[in-house]
């Protein structure tokens, strides 16, 4: 047993110190919007930052996945190499001998038949990326706009959905649904680094960020490729860099909003003159523009957006960038959002509920889990099915999902019932209900009952507007013994 391994107390104190420093960086970045930080590399190599970074890498689900060196976080921890690894990594960073290695390519099939490329860094590179993120994120969070929700602290997909519902209920009925072709793979490195330099003057940090962008990819065929553009999807730092790149789109729309549409009177005068009002809602590389105007106004915005994204090396997908009216409905972040007539009235409201694609996906997973030879007994099957149902319902309970939950409960019950029927082929349905089922219909095994989605209560979130705090908005209490 390695007695020098970091203890829970060490981690607690490290997290407190890191949070205090992040709070200061966040405050300084907000007090002077033009400030460029020129001495933050020492924080990246700081032992406390590396320890917190290691904890985040170790506790991530990707800890079971190895990079090109074949090492996983769990194996490193089991072998007791953590203290030596972190100490050596700090020395390499301070002596500037650290060099990222190529990421391991993993191709994931997409629903449309294409492949999504993931880049899996080594554990060492993940720790450095996580430490970099601990330093950079509080600074850039001061510059990120309120219309952006993806991969940001204290923000979630439901905030984006709630904002769409809010403006869709206020005459923003035309929707430009955007799609950027291979966003993570095509970001121009030069343009990205220019945006990073607006806040970071430390050349050592800039060199480290650029080194990760240029690290290369080790393909599944065993070939090494250069990365001349993009930030390989799968790295800890990639979402932050993508948000920095896409903030050029946020800045364009927010500046236009603040100059010409920031209050009710300004928007009212624009509509009287026949001009459109609009609002951008973005979640990572998925975004929509809500337009109070005409289809022609929305088409004009599409051309403006293409021109804004071009300097970053990004372009819109002609096939997937579509214009729809809210009464037709559209899919966004797994939800189908549509303006429909309320049952029993002539009034129209905006409704959000699980999309057909999302429902089909969970049904396919349930069907795969309820295959005859997939599980040795009913209890094992329920242990796999229940978390899937619970997590899916927890995400989609924010909306008008009761009908979908009832249907999913019916579908899942019959899939599991047929699985039981095949295991007891000699019993009739009447005998099954009496011997296997509880109370005639409840499916229970070893105290585990099949999860019932129909019992999940739906909630309707209000748009939180501009009042979403960051983890560093409030001063942190000093550590106490």
Short mmCIF file of C-alpha atoms in Angstrom, two decimals, residues 47-294:
data_model
loop_
_atom_site.label_atom_id
_atom_site.label_comp_id
_atom_site.label_asym_id
_atom_site.label_seq_id
_atom_site.Cartn_x
_atom_site.Cartn_y
_atom_site.Cartn_z
CA UNK A 47 0.22 20.52 -7.27
CA UNK A 48 -3.28 21.37 -6.00
CA UNK A 49 -4.59 22.03 -9.50
CA UNK A 50 -3.06 18.78 -10.77
CA UNK A 51 -4.57 16.86 -7.85
CA UNK A 52 -8.07 18.26 -8.51
CA UNK A 53 -7.57 17.58 -12.21
CA UNK A 54 -6.59 13.98 -11.46
CA UNK A 55 -9.70 13.53 -9.30
CA UNK A 56 -11.92 14.72 -12.15
CA UNK A 57 -10.21 12.41 -14.61
CA UNK A 58 -10.37 9.48 -12.20
CA UNK A 59 -14.06 9.96 -11.37
CA UNK A 60 -15.12 10.45 -14.99
CA UNK A 61 -16.76 7.55 -16.83
CA UNK A 62 -13.94 7.77 -19.35
CA UNK A 63 -11.51 6.57 -16.64
CA UNK A 64 -12.08 3.05 -17.96
CA UNK A 65 -10.86 4.06 -21.44
CA UNK A 66 -7.19 4.17 -22.40
CA UNK A 67 -5.33 6.36 -24.86
CA UNK A 68 -2.60 5.17 -27.21
CA UNK A 69 -0.41 4.12 -24.26
CA UNK A 70 -2.98 1.54 -23.08
CA UNK A 71 -3.10 2.92 -19.51
CA UNK A 72 -6.37 3.65 -17.73
CA UNK A 73 -6.88 5.83 -14.68
CA UNK A 74 -8.05 2.83 -12.68
CA UNK A 75 -4.91 0.88 -13.48
CA UNK A 76 -2.65 3.79 -12.51
CA UNK A 77 -4.51 4.16 -9.22
CA UNK A 78 -4.44 0.44 -8.50
CA UNK A 79 -0.68 0.28 -9.07
CA UNK A 80 -0.10 3.19 -6.66
CA UNK A 81 1.60 5.43 -9.21
CA UNK A 82 -0.55 8.52 -8.63
CA UNK A 83 1.83 10.56 -6.37
CA UNK A 84 4.86 9.90 -8.57
CA UNK A 85 2.86 10.58 -11.73
CA UNK A 86 1.54 13.95 -10.49
CA UNK A 87 4.95 15.03 -9.17
CA UNK A 88 6.67 14.09 -12.43
CA UNK A 89 3.96 15.78 -14.48
CA UNK A 90 4.40 19.01 -12.51
CA UNK A 91 8.16 18.90 -13.10
CA UNK A 92 7.65 18.36 -16.86
CA UNK A 93 5.27 21.30 -17.07
CA UNK A 94 7.53 23.65 -15.13
CA UNK A 95 10.60 22.65 -17.18
CA UNK A 96 8.48 22.91 -20.36
CA UNK A 97 9.43 19.40 -21.47
CA UNK A 98 5.83 18.16 -21.51
CA UNK A 99 4.55 17.22 -24.97
CA UNK A 100 1.03 15.93 -25.72
CA UNK A 101 0.83 12.69 -27.68
CA UNK A 102 -1.69 11.90 -30.43
CA UNK A 103 -5.20 10.94 -29.37
CA UNK A 104 -6.62 7.50 -30.10
CA UNK A 105 -9.34 7.57 -32.73
CA UNK A 106 -12.67 5.96 -31.99
CA UNK A 107 -15.40 6.02 -34.65
CA UNK A 108 -18.95 6.01 -33.28
CA UNK A 109 -21.87 5.21 -35.65
CA UNK A 110 -24.44 8.00 -35.96
CA UNK A 111 -28.16 7.61 -36.58
CA UNK A 112 -27.79 8.81 -40.21
CA UNK A 113 -25.27 6.09 -41.02
CA UNK A 114 -22.21 8.34 -40.80
CA UNK A 115 -19.45 8.05 -38.25
CA UNK A 116 -18.61 10.47 -35.43
CA UNK A 117 -14.91 10.74 -34.68
CA UNK A 118 -13.87 10.78 -31.03
CA UNK A 119 -10.32 11.44 -29.92
CA UNK A 120 -9.30 9.72 -26.68
CA UNK A 121 -6.23 11.31 -25.04
CA UNK A 122 -3.91 9.49 -22.68
CA UNK A 123 -4.55 9.83 -18.94
CA UNK A 124 -1.52 12.13 -18.59
CA UNK A 125 -2.83 14.45 -21.30
CA UNK A 126 -6.31 14.41 -19.76
CA UNK A 127 -4.90 15.58 -16.43
CA UNK A 128 -3.09 18.51 -18.06
CA UNK A 129 -6.20 19.39 -20.07
CA UNK A 130 -8.30 19.30 -16.91
CA UNK A 131 -5.80 21.55 -15.11
CA UNK A 132 -5.83 23.95 -18.06
CA UNK A 133 -9.61 24.02 -17.94
CA UNK A 134 -9.57 24.80 -14.21
CA UNK A 135 -7.54 27.92 -15.01
CA UNK A 136 -9.15 29.06 -18.26
CA UNK A 137 -12.83 28.41 -17.60
CA UNK A 138 -13.39 31.01 -14.82
CA UNK A 139 -11.77 33.65 -17.04
CA UNK A 140 -13.72 32.95 -20.21
CA UNK A 141 -17.01 32.46 -18.36
CA UNK A 142 -17.05 36.23 -17.84
CA UNK A 143 -17.08 36.70 -21.62
CA UNK A 144 -19.51 33.94 -22.58
CA UNK A 145 -23.00 35.17 -23.36
CA UNK A 146 -26.31 34.31 -21.74
CA UNK A 147 -27.62 32.68 -24.94
CA UNK A 148 -25.09 29.82 -24.64
CA UNK A 149 -25.92 26.80 -22.47
CA UNK A 150 -23.82 23.80 -23.52
CA UNK A 151 -20.82 22.54 -21.49
CA UNK A 152 -20.99 25.45 -19.06
CA UNK A 153 -21.23 25.25 -15.25
CA UNK A 154 -24.72 25.49 -13.74
CA UNK A 155 -26.30 25.52 -17.21
CA UNK A 156 -28.21 22.68 -18.84
CA UNK A 157 -30.20 21.67 -21.88
CA UNK A 158 -33.47 22.45 -20.08
CA UNK A 159 -32.47 26.12 -19.83
CA UNK A 160 -32.18 26.28 -23.63
CA UNK A 161 -35.53 24.49 -24.04
CA UNK A 162 -37.17 26.87 -21.53
CA UNK A 163 -35.89 29.92 -23.41
CA UNK A 164 -37.28 28.56 -26.68
CA UNK A 165 -40.63 28.03 -24.96
CA UNK A 166 -40.49 31.56 -23.51
CA UNK A 167 -39.89 33.34 -26.82
CA UNK A 168 -42.04 30.94 -28.84
CA UNK A 169 -44.94 32.00 -26.63
CA UNK A 170 -44.25 35.66 -27.53
CA UNK A 171 -44.68 35.77 -31.34
CA UNK A 172 -41.22 34.40 -32.20
CA UNK A 173 -42.79 31.81 -34.48
CA UNK A 174 -40.24 31.39 -37.28
CA UNK A 175 -37.30 29.14 -36.41
CA UNK A 176 -33.92 28.82 -38.07
CA UNK A 177 -32.60 25.45 -36.96
CA UNK A 178 -28.86 25.38 -37.57
CA UNK A 179 -26.32 22.63 -38.04
CA UNK A 180 -22.58 23.18 -38.39
CA UNK A 181 -20.76 20.61 -40.50
CA UNK A 182 -18.24 18.67 -38.38
CA UNK A 183 -17.93 21.57 -35.93
CA UNK A 184 -15.28 20.04 -33.63
CA UNK A 185 -13.18 18.88 -36.59
CA UNK A 186 -13.10 22.08 -38.68
CA UNK A 187 -12.40 24.94 -36.25
CA UNK A 188 -9.55 27.02 -37.63
CA UNK A 189 -6.62 26.95 -35.20
CA UNK A 190 -5.37 30.43 -36.07
CA UNK A 191 -8.78 32.04 -35.52
CA UNK A 192 -9.28 30.05 -32.31
CA UNK A 193 -5.92 31.10 -30.87
CA UNK A 194 -6.70 34.74 -31.68
CA UNK A 195 -9.80 34.53 -29.49
CA UNK A 196 -7.83 32.82 -26.71
CA UNK A 197 -5.19 35.59 -26.88
CA UNK A 198 -7.85 38.19 -26.12
CA UNK A 199 -7.76 37.01 -22.52
CA UNK A 200 -4.51 35.06 -22.16
CA UNK A 201 -1.13 36.73 -22.61
CA UNK A 202 0.96 33.96 -21.01
CA UNK A 203 2.87 32.46 -23.95
CA UNK A 204 3.41 29.19 -22.09
CA UNK A 205 -0.33 28.63 -21.73
CA UNK A 206 -0.92 29.61 -25.36
CA UNK A 207 1.78 27.17 -26.48
CA UNK A 208 0.20 24.39 -24.41
CA UNK A 209 -3.27 25.01 -25.85
CA UNK A 210 -1.86 25.04 -29.37
CA UNK A 211 0.11 21.85 -28.70
CA UNK A 212 -3.08 20.02 -27.76
CA UNK A 213 -4.79 21.28 -30.92
CA UNK A 214 -1.85 20.06 -33.03
CA UNK A 215 -1.25 16.76 -31.17
CA UNK A 216 -2.49 14.57 -34.03
CA UNK A 217 -4.68 11.49 -34.25
CA UNK A 218 -3.72 7.82 -34.19
CA UNK A 219 -6.38 6.24 -36.41
CA UNK A 220 -8.07 2.87 -35.97
CA UNK A 221 -6.05 1.68 -38.97
CA UNK A 222 -2.80 2.37 -37.11
CA UNK A 223 -1.89 5.50 -39.05
CA UNK A 224 -0.92 8.84 -37.55
CA UNK A 225 -2.60 11.93 -38.95
CA UNK A 226 -1.91 15.60 -38.36
CA UNK A 227 -4.67 17.80 -36.92
CA UNK A 228 -4.49 20.97 -38.94
CA UNK A 229 -7.97 22.06 -37.88
CA UNK A 230 -10.41 21.29 -35.09
CA UNK A 231 -10.32 20.17 -31.48
CA UNK A 232 -10.85 16.37 -31.41
CA UNK A 233 -14.16 15.60 -29.73
CA UNK A 234 -13.57 13.54 -26.60
CA UNK A 235 -10.93 15.61 -24.83
CA UNK A 236 -11.65 17.45 -21.59
CA UNK A 237 -10.53 20.78 -23.05
CA UNK A 238 -12.37 20.43 -26.38
CA UNK A 239 -15.83 21.68 -25.24
CA UNK A 240 -14.31 24.83 -23.71
CA UNK A 241 -12.31 25.55 -26.88
CA UNK A 242 -15.40 24.94 -29.00
CA UNK A 243 -17.37 27.41 -26.87
CA UNK A 244 -14.58 29.98 -27.28
CA UNK A 245 -14.74 29.53 -31.05
CA UNK A 246 -18.54 29.61 -31.24
CA UNK A 247 -18.75 32.64 -28.97
CA UNK A 248 -18.13 34.66 -32.14
CA UNK A 249 -21.71 33.78 -33.10
CA UNK A 250 -23.01 34.65 -29.63
CA UNK A 251 -21.22 38.01 -29.68
CA UNK A 252 -22.72 38.93 -33.04
CA UNK A 253 -26.31 38.23 -31.99
CA UNK A 254 -26.04 39.68 -28.48
CA UNK A 255 -24.48 42.91 -29.74
CA UNK A 256 -27.27 43.30 -32.30
CA UNK A 257 -29.86 42.55 -29.60
CA UNK A 258 -28.41 45.06 -27.14
CA UNK A 259 -28.12 47.80 -29.78
CA UNK A 260 -31.55 47.51 -31.42
CA UNK A 261 -33.81 45.11 -29.46
CA UNK A 262 -32.87 45.34 -25.79
CA UNK A 263 -36.21 46.67 -24.50
CA UNK A 264 -39.88 46.30 -25.34
CA UNK A 265 -40.25 49.74 -26.94
CA UNK A 266 -37.34 49.18 -29.31
CA UNK A 267 -38.72 45.80 -30.40
CA UNK A 268 -42.22 47.29 -30.81
CA UNK A 269 -40.92 50.10 -33.05
CA UNK A 270 -39.01 47.61 -35.18
CA UNK A 271 -42.13 45.53 -35.74
CA UNK A 272 -44.16 48.61 -36.69
CA UNK A 273 -41.52 49.44 -39.31
CA UNK A 274 -41.72 45.90 -40.68
CA UNK A 275 -38.36 44.84 -39.24
CA UNK A 276 -37.83 41.49 -37.54
CA UNK A 277 -36.71 40.73 -33.99
CA UNK A 278 -34.72 37.60 -33.27
CA UNK A 279 -33.07 35.61 -30.50
CA UNK A 280 -30.23 33.06 -30.59
CA UNK A 281 -30.31 30.00 -28.32
CA UNK A 282 -27.22 27.79 -28.50
CA UNK A 283 -26.26 24.53 -26.82
CA UNK A 284 -22.69 23.68 -27.88
CA UNK A 285 -22.84 23.30 -31.68
CA UNK A 286 -26.64 22.89 -31.72
CA UNK A 287 -28.49 26.19 -32.04
CA UNK A 288 -31.71 27.82 -33.18
CA UNK A 289 -32.69 31.40 -33.94
CA UNK A 290 -36.23 32.40 -32.96
CA UNK A 291 -37.57 35.11 -35.28
CA UNK A 292 -40.52 37.45 -34.82
CA UNK A 293 -40.94 38.35 -38.47
CA UNK A 294 -41.31 36.56 -41.79
#
